[in-house]
Amino acid sequence: MHTLIITVPAYPGRDLEAFQRRVLEGLALGVLILPEGTLWELAELPEPGRAEVRGAPPSGSGEEPAAGAVPFSGKCAKEKREIHRRLPAYREARGLGSLQALAAQANGPEESSLRAALLGEQLPMAAWRAIGRALDAAGEDA
């Protein structure tokens, strides 16, 4: 199994979490653009166990996320799941650069919020709703 190892130069103020999100998104798309000074190595490692990593639903909820689904919890979980379902479909239909176009809309969501939402990260409900409105305005109702 091939594993990509990335070494990022450390300096104060570097947002490693944002960089990690961009790397994960790039790998998911099959295109990874690294900033100058970033070292990388493709290593051959033995196949690990076939473990799936995902968040666990709150204890006692009785709700088990579907395979490949991003688990959301709380009173707005259904709304977040629906927006999360639509966003990758929008990206898939419109291709690279579509997030920038969505963010450029009047009162559109931040591009960083769109990237975080694609990965199912925790965002304020206001950010999820802004993404939903932007998808509505873009005609993405599927």
N, CA, C and O atoms as a DFTB+ gen file, in Angstrom:
568 C
 N C O
     1  1       0.840      -1.172       0.000
     2  2       0.000       0.000       0.000
     3  2       0.888       1.239       0.000
     4  3       1.869       1.303       0.741
     5  1       0.548       2.219      -0.826
     6  2       1.303       3.460      -0.861
     7  2       0.698       4.465       0.115
     8  3      -0.523       4.584       0.213
     9  1       1.541       5.174       0.822
    10  2       1.118       6.187       1.781
    11  2       1.869       7.470       1.494
    12  3       3.088       7.457       1.320
    13  1       1.150       8.570       1.443
    14  2       1.759       9.868       1.221
    15  2       2.109      10.483       2.571
    16  3       1.255      10.600       3.450
    17  1       3.364      10.871       2.728
    18  2       3.838      11.516       3.959
    19  2       4.227      12.940       3.599
    20  3       5.068      13.161       2.728
    21  1       3.608      13.914       4.279
    22  2       3.862      15.324       3.990
    23  2       4.478      15.969       5.221
    24  3       3.959      15.839       6.330
    25  1       5.606      16.674       5.012
    26  2       6.270      17.412       6.081
    27  2       6.112      18.897       5.788
    28  3       6.577      19.391       4.761
    29  1       5.454      19.599       6.696
    30  2       5.155      21.011       6.499
    31  2       6.109      21.837       7.350
    32  3       6.249      21.576       8.545
    33  1       6.774      22.840       6.750
    34  2       7.653      23.703       7.553
    35  2       6.849      24.393       8.656
    36  3       5.754      24.897       8.405
    37  1       7.383      24.416       9.856
    38  2       6.688      25.030      10.987
    39  2       7.108      26.479      11.130
    40  3       8.293      26.806      11.068
    41  1       6.134      27.333      11.320
    42  2       6.400      28.715      11.663
    43  2       5.160      29.273      12.347
    44  3       4.051      28.796      12.104
    45  1       5.337      30.285      13.205
    46  2       4.211      30.810      13.975
    47  2       3.093      31.301      13.053
    48  3       3.347      31.913      12.016
    49  1       1.870      31.024      13.448
    50  2       0.721      31.482      12.704
    51  2       0.258      30.535      11.610
    52  3      -0.778      30.777      10.991
    53  1       0.987      29.479      11.359
    54  2       0.587      28.521      10.314
    55  2      -0.636      27.754      10.788
    56  3      -0.629      27.189      11.882
    57  1      -1.658      27.730      10.000
    58  2      -2.889      27.023      10.336
    59  2      -2.799      25.601       9.797
    60  3      -3.202      25.326       8.666
    61  1      -2.264      24.701      10.622
    62  2      -2.053      23.326      10.177
    63  2      -3.366      22.582       9.947
    64  3      -3.448      21.706       9.087
    65  1      -4.391      22.937      10.723
    66  2      -5.682      22.266      10.520
    67  2      -6.259      22.625       9.152
    68  3      -6.800      21.760       8.464
    69  1      -6.148      23.885       8.756
    70  2      -6.634      24.290       7.432
    71  2      -5.827      23.589       6.342
    72  3      -6.387      23.151       5.337
    73  1      -4.528      23.485       6.538
    74  2      -3.670      22.803       5.570
    75  2      -4.070      21.329       5.469
    76  3      -4.144      20.771       4.374
    77  1      -4.326      20.709       6.622
    78  2      -4.729      19.309       6.638
    79  2      -6.050      19.120       5.876
    80  3      -6.201      18.150       5.132
    81  1      -6.998      20.039       6.059
    82  2      -8.272      19.943       5.335
    83  2      -8.037      20.023       3.832
    84  3      -8.643      19.273       3.067
    85  1      -7.158      20.932       3.407
    86  2      -6.879      21.083       1.973
    87  2      -6.224      19.820       1.416
    88  3      -6.538      19.395       0.304
    89  1      -5.310      19.218       2.188
    90  2      -4.655      17.986       1.737
    91  2      -5.681      16.865       1.610
    92  3      -5.697      16.152       0.606
    93  1      -6.537      16.703       2.616
    94  2      -7.544      15.644       2.566
    95  2      -8.501      15.847       1.394
    96  3      -8.866      14.887       0.715
    97  1      -8.902      17.077       1.160
    98  2      -9.786      17.358       0.030
    99  2      -9.075      17.072      -1.293
   100  3      -9.656      16.484      -2.205
   101  1      -7.808      17.496      -1.387
   102  2      -7.048      17.241      -2.601
   103  2      -6.892      15.762      -2.876
   104  3      -7.015      15.324      -4.020
   105  1      -6.622      14.991      -1.843
   106  2      -6.485      13.550      -2.023
   107  2      -7.810      12.927      -2.443
   108  3      -7.839      12.011      -3.265
   109  1      -8.906      13.426      -1.875
   110  2     -10.212      12.906      -2.250
   111  2     -10.520      13.203      -3.721
   112  3     -11.184      12.411      -4.390
   113  1     -10.040      14.333      -4.218
   114  2     -10.271      14.711      -5.610
   115  2      -9.256      14.078      -6.554
   116  3      -9.475      14.033      -7.765
   117  1      -8.143      13.589      -6.001
   118  2      -7.097      13.017      -6.840
   119  2      -6.107      14.046      -7.338
   120  3      -5.276      13.743      -8.194
   121  1      -6.184      15.279      -6.810
   122  2      -5.277      16.354      -7.204
   123  2      -4.771      17.005      -5.927
   124  3      -5.565      17.459      -5.102
   125  1      -3.462      17.053      -5.761
   126  2      -2.897      17.648      -4.555
   127  2      -1.842      18.662      -4.955
   128  3      -0.823      18.309      -5.548
   129  1      -2.088      19.926      -4.630
   130  2      -1.138      21.001      -4.918
   131  2      -0.559      21.443      -3.592
   132  3      -1.292      21.864      -2.696
   133  1       0.767      21.350      -3.461
   134  2       1.442      21.688      -2.217
   135  2       2.202      23.000      -2.363
   136  3       2.769      23.273      -3.421
   137  1       2.219      23.820      -1.302
   138  2       2.985      25.070      -1.359
   139  2       4.484      24.799      -1.438
   140  3       4.964      23.746      -1.017
   141  1       5.205      25.761      -1.980
   142  2       6.656      25.648      -2.068
   143  2       7.227      25.456      -0.668
   144  3       6.762      26.082       0.284
   145  1       8.216      24.608      -0.540
   146  2       8.840      24.346       0.757
   147  2       8.235      23.156       1.487
   148  3       8.741      22.743       2.530
   149  1       7.155      22.604       0.942
   150  2       6.530      21.441       1.554
   151  2       7.213      20.189       1.012
   152  3       7.325      20.009      -0.201
   153  1       7.660      19.341       1.904
   154  2       8.321      18.101       1.506
   155  2       7.296      16.978       1.494
   156  3       6.384      16.953       2.320
   157  1       7.447      16.055       0.562
   158  2       6.556      14.918       0.528
   159  2       7.323      13.676       0.131
   160  3       8.393      13.745      -0.473
   161  1       6.755      12.548       0.482
   162  2       7.383      11.261       0.200
   163  2       6.275      10.243       0.012
   164  3       5.304      10.227       0.768
   165  1       6.414       9.411      -0.976
   166  2       5.479       8.327      -1.178
   167  2       6.152       7.066      -0.648
   168  3       7.163       6.620      -1.190
   169  1       5.592       6.501       0.400
   170  2       6.204       5.352       1.061
   171  2       5.367       4.102       0.827
   172  3       4.143       4.172       0.719
   173  1       6.021       2.991       0.751
   174  2       5.363       1.699       0.625
   175  2       5.245       1.112       2.027
   176  3       6.250       0.756       2.642
   177  1       4.030       1.013       2.525
   178  2       3.788       0.489       3.869
   179  2       2.886      -0.729       3.774
   180  3       2.114      -0.859       2.823
   181  1       2.978      -1.628       4.757
   182  2       2.097      -2.793       4.732
   183  2       0.635      -2.358       4.915
   184  3       0.346      -1.354       5.565
   185  1      -0.258      -3.129       4.333
   186  2      -1.697      -2.851       4.416
   187  2      -2.161      -2.924       5.874
   188  3      -1.992      -3.956       6.522
   189  1      -2.742      -1.841       6.393
   190  2      -3.248      -1.895       7.773
   191  2      -4.571      -2.648       7.806
   192  3      -5.124      -2.994       6.762
   193  1      -5.073      -2.899       9.007
   194  2      -6.388      -3.525       9.136
   195  2      -7.431      -2.648       8.481
   196  3      -7.232      -1.437       8.384
   197  1      -8.494      -3.194       8.045
   198  2      -9.511      -2.436       7.316
   199  2     -10.450      -1.745       8.296
   200  3     -11.650      -2.019       8.309
   201  1      -9.910      -0.855       9.109
   202  2     -10.710      -0.128      10.087
   203  2     -11.293       1.127       9.449
   204  3     -10.625       1.803       8.667
   205  1     -12.528       1.429       9.782
   206  2     -13.169       2.643       9.283
   207  2     -13.166       3.662      10.418
   208  3     -13.562       3.351      11.541
   209  1     -12.723       4.868      10.121
   210  2     -12.670       5.912      11.135
   211  2     -13.828       6.861      10.892
   212  3     -13.977       7.407       9.799
   213  1     -14.634       7.052      11.904
   214  2     -15.734       8.009      11.832
   215  2     -16.170       8.345      13.243
   216  3     -15.886       7.606      14.186
   217  1     -16.857       9.460      13.382
   218  2     -17.332       9.875      14.695
   219  2     -18.448       8.965      15.167
   220  3     -19.171       8.377      14.363
   221  1     -18.577       8.859      16.452
   222  2     -19.629       8.028      17.024
   223  2     -20.839       8.890      17.346
   224  3     -20.684      10.038      17.764
   225  1     -22.059       8.350      17.157
   226  2     -23.237       9.113      17.532
   227  2     -23.281       9.257      19.047
   228  3     -22.664       8.458      19.752
   229  1     -23.990      10.250      19.565
   230  2     -24.083      10.405      21.007
   231  2     -24.634       9.139      21.630
   232  3     -25.515       8.495      21.059
   233  1     -24.127       8.780      22.788
   234  2     -24.560       7.548      23.432
   235  2     -26.049       7.629      23.737
   236  3     -26.566       8.656      24.177
   237  1     -26.707       6.524      23.490
   238  2     -28.128       6.458      23.773
   239  2     -29.007       7.026      22.672
   240  3     -30.229       7.033      22.817
   241  1     -28.424       7.505      21.571
   242  2     -29.244       8.096      20.516
   243  2     -29.949       7.016      19.704
   244  3     -31.002       7.259      19.116
   245  1     -29.353       5.800      19.676
   246  2     -29.934       4.724      18.894
   247  2     -29.777       4.931      17.404
   248  3     -30.308       4.154      16.611
   249  1     -29.052       5.971      17.011
   250  2     -28.889       6.287      15.590
   251  2     -27.492       5.898      15.149
   252  3     -26.506       6.439      15.650
   253  1     -27.402       4.974      14.224
   254  2     -26.121       4.527      13.683
   255  2     -25.976       5.122      12.291
   256  3     -26.819       4.873      11.430
   257  1     -24.902       5.919      12.044
   258  2     -24.763       6.498      10.717
   259  2     -24.558       5.422       9.659
   260  3     -23.945       4.388       9.923
   261  1     -25.073       5.672       8.465
   262  2     -24.886       4.741       7.355
   263  2     -23.415       4.708       6.974
   264  3     -22.679       5.661       7.228
   265  1     -22.989       3.605       6.362
   266  2     -21.593       3.491       5.944
   267  2     -21.251       4.633       5.010
   268  3     -21.971       4.875       4.042
   269  1     -20.160       5.343       5.283
   270  2     -19.720       6.454       4.471
   271  2     -20.402       7.764       4.802
   272  3     -19.997       8.812       4.298
   273  1     -21.434       7.730       5.644
   274  2     -22.143       8.955       6.004
   275  2     -21.375       9.694       7.087
   276  3     -20.697       9.092       7.919
   277  1     -21.498      11.008       7.055
   278  2     -20.874      11.828       8.086
   279  2     -21.870      11.947       9.225
   280  3     -23.005      12.371       9.005
   281  1     -21.472      11.581      10.445
   282  2     -22.416      11.647      11.561
   283  2     -22.610      13.082      12.048
   284  3     -21.638      13.787      12.321
   285  1     -23.846      13.502      12.152
   286  2     -24.191      14.793      12.725
   287  2     -25.111      14.516      13.905
   288  3     -25.863      13.542      13.897
   289  1     -25.051      15.369      14.913
   290  2     -25.918      15.190      16.058
   291  2     -26.504      16.532      16.456
   292  3     -26.060      17.580      15.987
   293  1     -27.484      16.492      17.308
   294  2     -28.126      17.711      17.776
   295  2     -29.457      17.914      17.087
   296  3     -29.865      17.124      16.235
   297  1     -30.133      18.997      17.473
   298  2     -31.488      19.202      16.961
   299  2     -31.526      19.572      15.480
   300  3     -32.573      19.442      14.847
   301  1     -30.415      20.026      14.919
   302  2     -30.372      20.403      13.501
   303  2     -29.620      19.383      12.659
   304  3     -29.231      19.682      11.530
   305  1     -29.411      18.185      13.190
   306  2     -28.618      17.171      12.489
   307  2     -29.203      16.825      11.130
   308  3     -28.457      16.650      10.167
   309  1     -30.518      16.723      11.034
   310  2     -31.153      16.363       9.760
   311  2     -30.888      17.433       8.709
   312  3     -30.593      17.118       7.556
   313  1     -30.993      18.696       9.107
   314  2     -30.750      19.803       8.186
   315  2     -29.283      19.812       7.726
   316  3     -29.004      20.035       6.548
   317  1     -28.349      19.570       8.657
   318  2     -26.923      19.526       8.309
   319  2     -26.642      18.379       7.340
   320  3     -25.909      18.546       6.365
   321  1     -27.234      17.211       7.617
   322  2     -27.020      16.052       6.734
   323  2     -27.511      16.355       5.320
   324  3     -26.858      15.987       4.343
   325  1     -28.650      17.017       5.209
   326  2     -29.204      17.334       3.890
   327  2     -28.296      18.302       3.135
   328  3     -28.042      18.115       1.945
   329  1     -27.810      19.330       3.816
   330  2     -26.899      20.291       3.180
   331  2     -25.598      19.592       2.804
   332  3     -25.048      19.814       1.725
   333  1     -25.110      18.736       3.717
   334  2     -23.875      17.994       3.438
   335  2     -24.053      17.055       2.249
   336  3     -23.108      16.846       1.488
   337  1     -25.222      16.495       2.078
   338  2     -25.492      15.616       0.931
   339  2     -25.466      16.419      -0.372
   340  3     -24.968      15.928      -1.385
   341  1     -25.988      17.626      -0.361
   342  2     -26.085      18.456      -1.561
   343  2     -24.743      19.046      -1.987
   344  3     -24.477      19.172      -3.183
   345  1     -23.895      19.407      -1.024
   346  2     -22.649      20.098      -1.348
   347  2     -21.708      19.261      -2.218
   348  3     -21.226      19.769      -3.230
   349  1     -21.425      18.004      -1.872
   350  2     -20.562      17.210      -2.761
   351  2     -21.193      16.983      -4.145
   352  3     -20.481      16.897      -5.145
   353  1     -22.514      16.888      -4.198
   354  2     -23.184      16.726      -5.492
   355  2     -22.969      17.975      -6.351
   356  3     -22.729      17.873      -7.555
   357  1     -23.055      19.146      -5.727
   358  2     -22.798      20.409      -6.419
   359  2     -21.366      20.427      -6.939
   360  3     -21.123      20.767      -8.096
   361  1     -20.412      20.056      -6.073
   362  2     -18.993      20.058      -6.445
   363  2     -18.720      19.071      -7.577
   364  3     -17.971      19.366      -8.509
   365  1     -19.331      17.910      -7.481
   366  2     -19.142      16.878      -8.506
   367  2     -19.689      17.340      -9.856
   368  3     -19.062      17.119     -10.892
   369  1     -20.854      17.979      -9.842
   370  2     -21.493      18.420     -11.082
   371  2     -20.760      19.589     -11.731
   372  3     -20.738      19.702     -12.957
   373  1     -20.160      20.461     -10.919
   374  2     -19.565      21.683     -11.465
   375  2     -18.043      21.671     -11.500
   376  3     -17.439      22.517     -12.160
   377  1     -17.414      20.734     -10.805
   378  2     -15.971      20.569     -10.889
   379  2     -15.151      21.520     -10.039
   380  3     -15.673      22.257      -9.203
   381  1     -13.833      21.478     -10.285
   382  2     -12.894      22.310      -9.536
   383  2     -13.209      23.784      -9.762
   384  3     -13.572      24.181     -10.868
   385  1     -13.073      24.579      -8.734
   386  2     -13.371      26.000      -8.823
   387  2     -14.803      26.328      -8.454
   388  3     -15.154      27.497      -8.297
   389  1     -15.637      25.303      -8.313
   390  2     -17.046      25.554      -8.007
   391  2     -17.241      26.107      -6.600
   392  3     -18.184      26.862      -6.364
   393  1     -16.372      25.747      -5.665
   394  2     -16.512      26.283      -4.314
   395  2     -16.219      27.784      -4.289
   396  3     -16.875      28.540      -3.573
   397  1     -15.228      28.207      -5.078
   398  2     -14.919      29.633      -5.150
   399  2     -16.114      30.401      -5.711
   400  3     -16.450      31.479      -5.221
   401  1     -16.757      29.840      -6.742
   402  2     -17.923      30.491      -7.338
   403  2     -19.071      30.560      -6.340
   404  3     -19.776      31.567      -6.270
   405  1     -19.261      29.502      -5.574
   406  2     -20.326      29.479      -4.568
   407  2     -20.047      30.508      -3.475
   408  3     -20.962      31.184      -3.005
   409  1     -18.786      30.623      -3.073
   410  2     -18.410      31.583      -2.032
   411  2     -18.491      33.025      -2.535
   412  3     -18.677      33.945      -1.739
   413  1     -18.354      33.230      -3.833
   414  2     -18.347      34.577      -4.403
   415  2     -19.745      35.179      -4.523
   416  3     -19.879      36.366      -4.821
   417  1     -20.773      34.388      -4.297
   418  2     -22.135      34.909      -4.364
   419  2     -22.338      35.990      -3.316
   420  3     -21.653      36.008      -2.294
   421  1     -23.282      36.892      -3.572
   422  2     -23.621      37.917      -2.582
   423  2     -24.063      37.225      -1.302
   424  3     -24.927      36.348      -1.334
   425  1     -23.487      37.606      -0.195
   426  2     -23.763      36.995       1.112
   427  2     -23.479      35.502       1.122
   428  3     -24.085      34.757       1.891
   429  1     -22.558      35.061       0.271
   430  2     -22.203      33.647       0.190
   431  2     -21.361      33.216       1.376
   432  3     -20.787      34.057       2.069
   433  1     -21.282      31.926       1.613
   434  2     -20.470      31.409       2.709
   435  2     -18.979      31.555       2.401
   436  3     -18.585      31.679       1.241
   437  1     -18.169      31.538       3.436
   438  2     -16.713      31.594       3.262
   439  2     -16.258      30.306       2.573
   440  3     -16.820      29.235       2.801
   441  1     -15.246      30.427       1.739
   442  2     -14.719      29.241       1.064
   443  2     -14.196      28.224       2.079
   444  3     -14.335      27.018       1.877
   445  1     -13.597      28.707       3.167
   446  2     -13.093      27.788       4.198
   447  2     -14.242      27.012       4.841
   448  3     -14.077      25.847       5.200
   449  1     -15.401      27.651       4.986
   450  2     -16.572      26.951       5.534
   451  2     -17.058      25.880       4.561
   452  3     -17.463      24.794       4.975
   453  1     -17.015      26.188       3.279
   454  2     -17.428      25.204       2.270
   455  2     -16.514      23.988       2.301
   456  3     -16.981      22.851       2.240
   457  1     -15.215      24.228       2.396
   458  2     -14.256      23.117       2.449
   459  2     -14.460      22.283       3.722
   460  3     -14.429      21.053       3.676
   461  1     -14.664      22.955       4.840
   462  2     -14.894      22.251       6.106
   463  2     -16.192      21.446       6.032
   464  3     -16.253      20.319       6.524
   465  1     -17.228      22.021       5.420
   466  2     -18.510      21.322       5.293
   467  2     -18.367      20.080       4.421
   468  3     -18.968      19.047       4.714
   469  1     -17.577      20.170       3.351
   470  2     -17.351      18.994       2.501
   471  2     -16.780      17.835       3.302
   472  3     -17.098      16.673       3.047
   473  1     -15.934      18.162       4.274
   474  2     -15.313      17.129       5.092
   475  2     -16.170      16.741       6.292
   476  3     -15.790      15.869       7.073
   477  1     -17.330      17.391       6.440
   478  2     -18.234      17.061       7.546
   479  2     -17.766      17.574       8.883
   480  3     -18.116      17.021       9.926
   481  1     -16.972      18.638       8.859
   482  2     -16.459      19.182      10.113
   483  2     -17.543      19.956      10.848
   484  3     -18.572      20.324      10.281
   485  1     -17.280      20.189      12.118
   486  2     -18.213      20.919      12.951
   487  2     -18.202      22.398      12.573
   488  3     -17.152      23.040      12.576
   489  1     -19.372      22.928      12.250
   490  2     -19.534      24.331      11.885
   491  2     -20.743      24.877      12.625
   492  3     -21.635      24.113      12.995
   493  1     -20.788      26.190      12.848
   494  2     -21.995      26.766      13.446
   495  2     -23.185      26.557      12.508
   496  3     -23.014      26.502      11.290
   497  1     -24.366      26.444      13.061
   498  2     -25.557      26.215      12.247
   499  2     -25.760      27.346      11.241
   500  3     -26.254      27.112      10.139
   501  1     -25.381      28.573      11.614
   502  2     -25.508      29.710      10.688
   503  2     -24.679      29.468       9.418
   504  3     -25.101      29.839       8.322
   505  1     -23.520      28.855       9.564
   506  2     -22.669      28.560       8.407
   507  2     -23.326      27.501       7.527
   508  3     -23.319      27.623       6.302
   509  1     -23.895      26.461       8.143
   510  2     -24.586      25.426       7.368
   511  2     -25.757      26.031       6.602
   512  3     -25.980      25.697       5.438
   513  1     -26.505      26.919       7.249
   514  2     -27.660      27.523       6.582
   515  2     -27.216      28.441       5.444
   516  3     -27.872      28.499       4.404
   517  1     -26.107      29.157       5.635
   518  2     -25.575      30.008       4.560
   519  2     -25.193      29.145       3.353
   520  3     -25.420      29.536       2.208
   521  1     -24.619      27.985       3.611
   522  2     -24.266      27.063       2.532
   523  2     -25.530      26.573       1.836
   524  3     -25.577      26.507       0.608
   525  1     -26.553      26.230       2.612
   526  2     -27.823      25.784       2.040
   527  2     -28.450      26.861       1.159
   528  3     -28.948      26.560       0.074
   529  1     -28.432      28.130       1.622
   530  2     -28.986      29.232       0.827
   531  2     -28.187      29.423      -0.463
   532  3     -28.759      29.675      -1.524
   533  1     -26.857      29.301      -0.363
   534  2     -26.008      29.454      -1.544
   535  2     -26.298      28.346      -2.555
   536  3     -26.345      28.603      -3.757
   537  1     -26.493      27.122      -2.079
   538  2     -26.831      26.021      -2.985
   539  2     -28.192      26.255      -3.635
   540  3     -28.382      25.974      -4.818
   541  1     -29.146      26.776      -2.842
   542  2     -30.456      27.093      -3.395
   543  2     -30.321      28.140      -4.501
   544  3     -30.901      27.996      -5.577
   545  1     -29.548      29.196      -4.225
   546  2     -29.364      30.284      -5.194
   547  2     -28.652      29.793      -6.456
   548  3     -28.889      30.308      -7.549
   549  1     -27.789      28.804      -6.302
   550  2     -27.059      28.257      -7.453
   551  2     -27.895      27.249      -8.237
   552  3     -27.460      26.730      -9.265
   553  1     -29.102      26.982      -7.735
   554  2     -29.974      26.033      -8.426
   555  2     -29.662      24.599      -8.116
   556  3     -30.044      23.704      -8.869
   557  1     -28.968      24.359      -7.013
   558  2     -28.626      22.987      -6.618
   559  2     -29.677      22.497      -5.627
   560  3     -29.550      22.676      -4.415
   561  1     -30.724      21.870      -6.183
   562  2     -31.805      21.386      -5.317
   563  2     -31.893      19.873      -5.289
   564  3     -32.817      19.309      -4.702
   565  1     -30.942      19.223      -5.916
   566  2     -30.970      17.754      -5.963
   567  2     -30.527      17.176      -4.648
   568  3     -30.484      15.955      -4.494
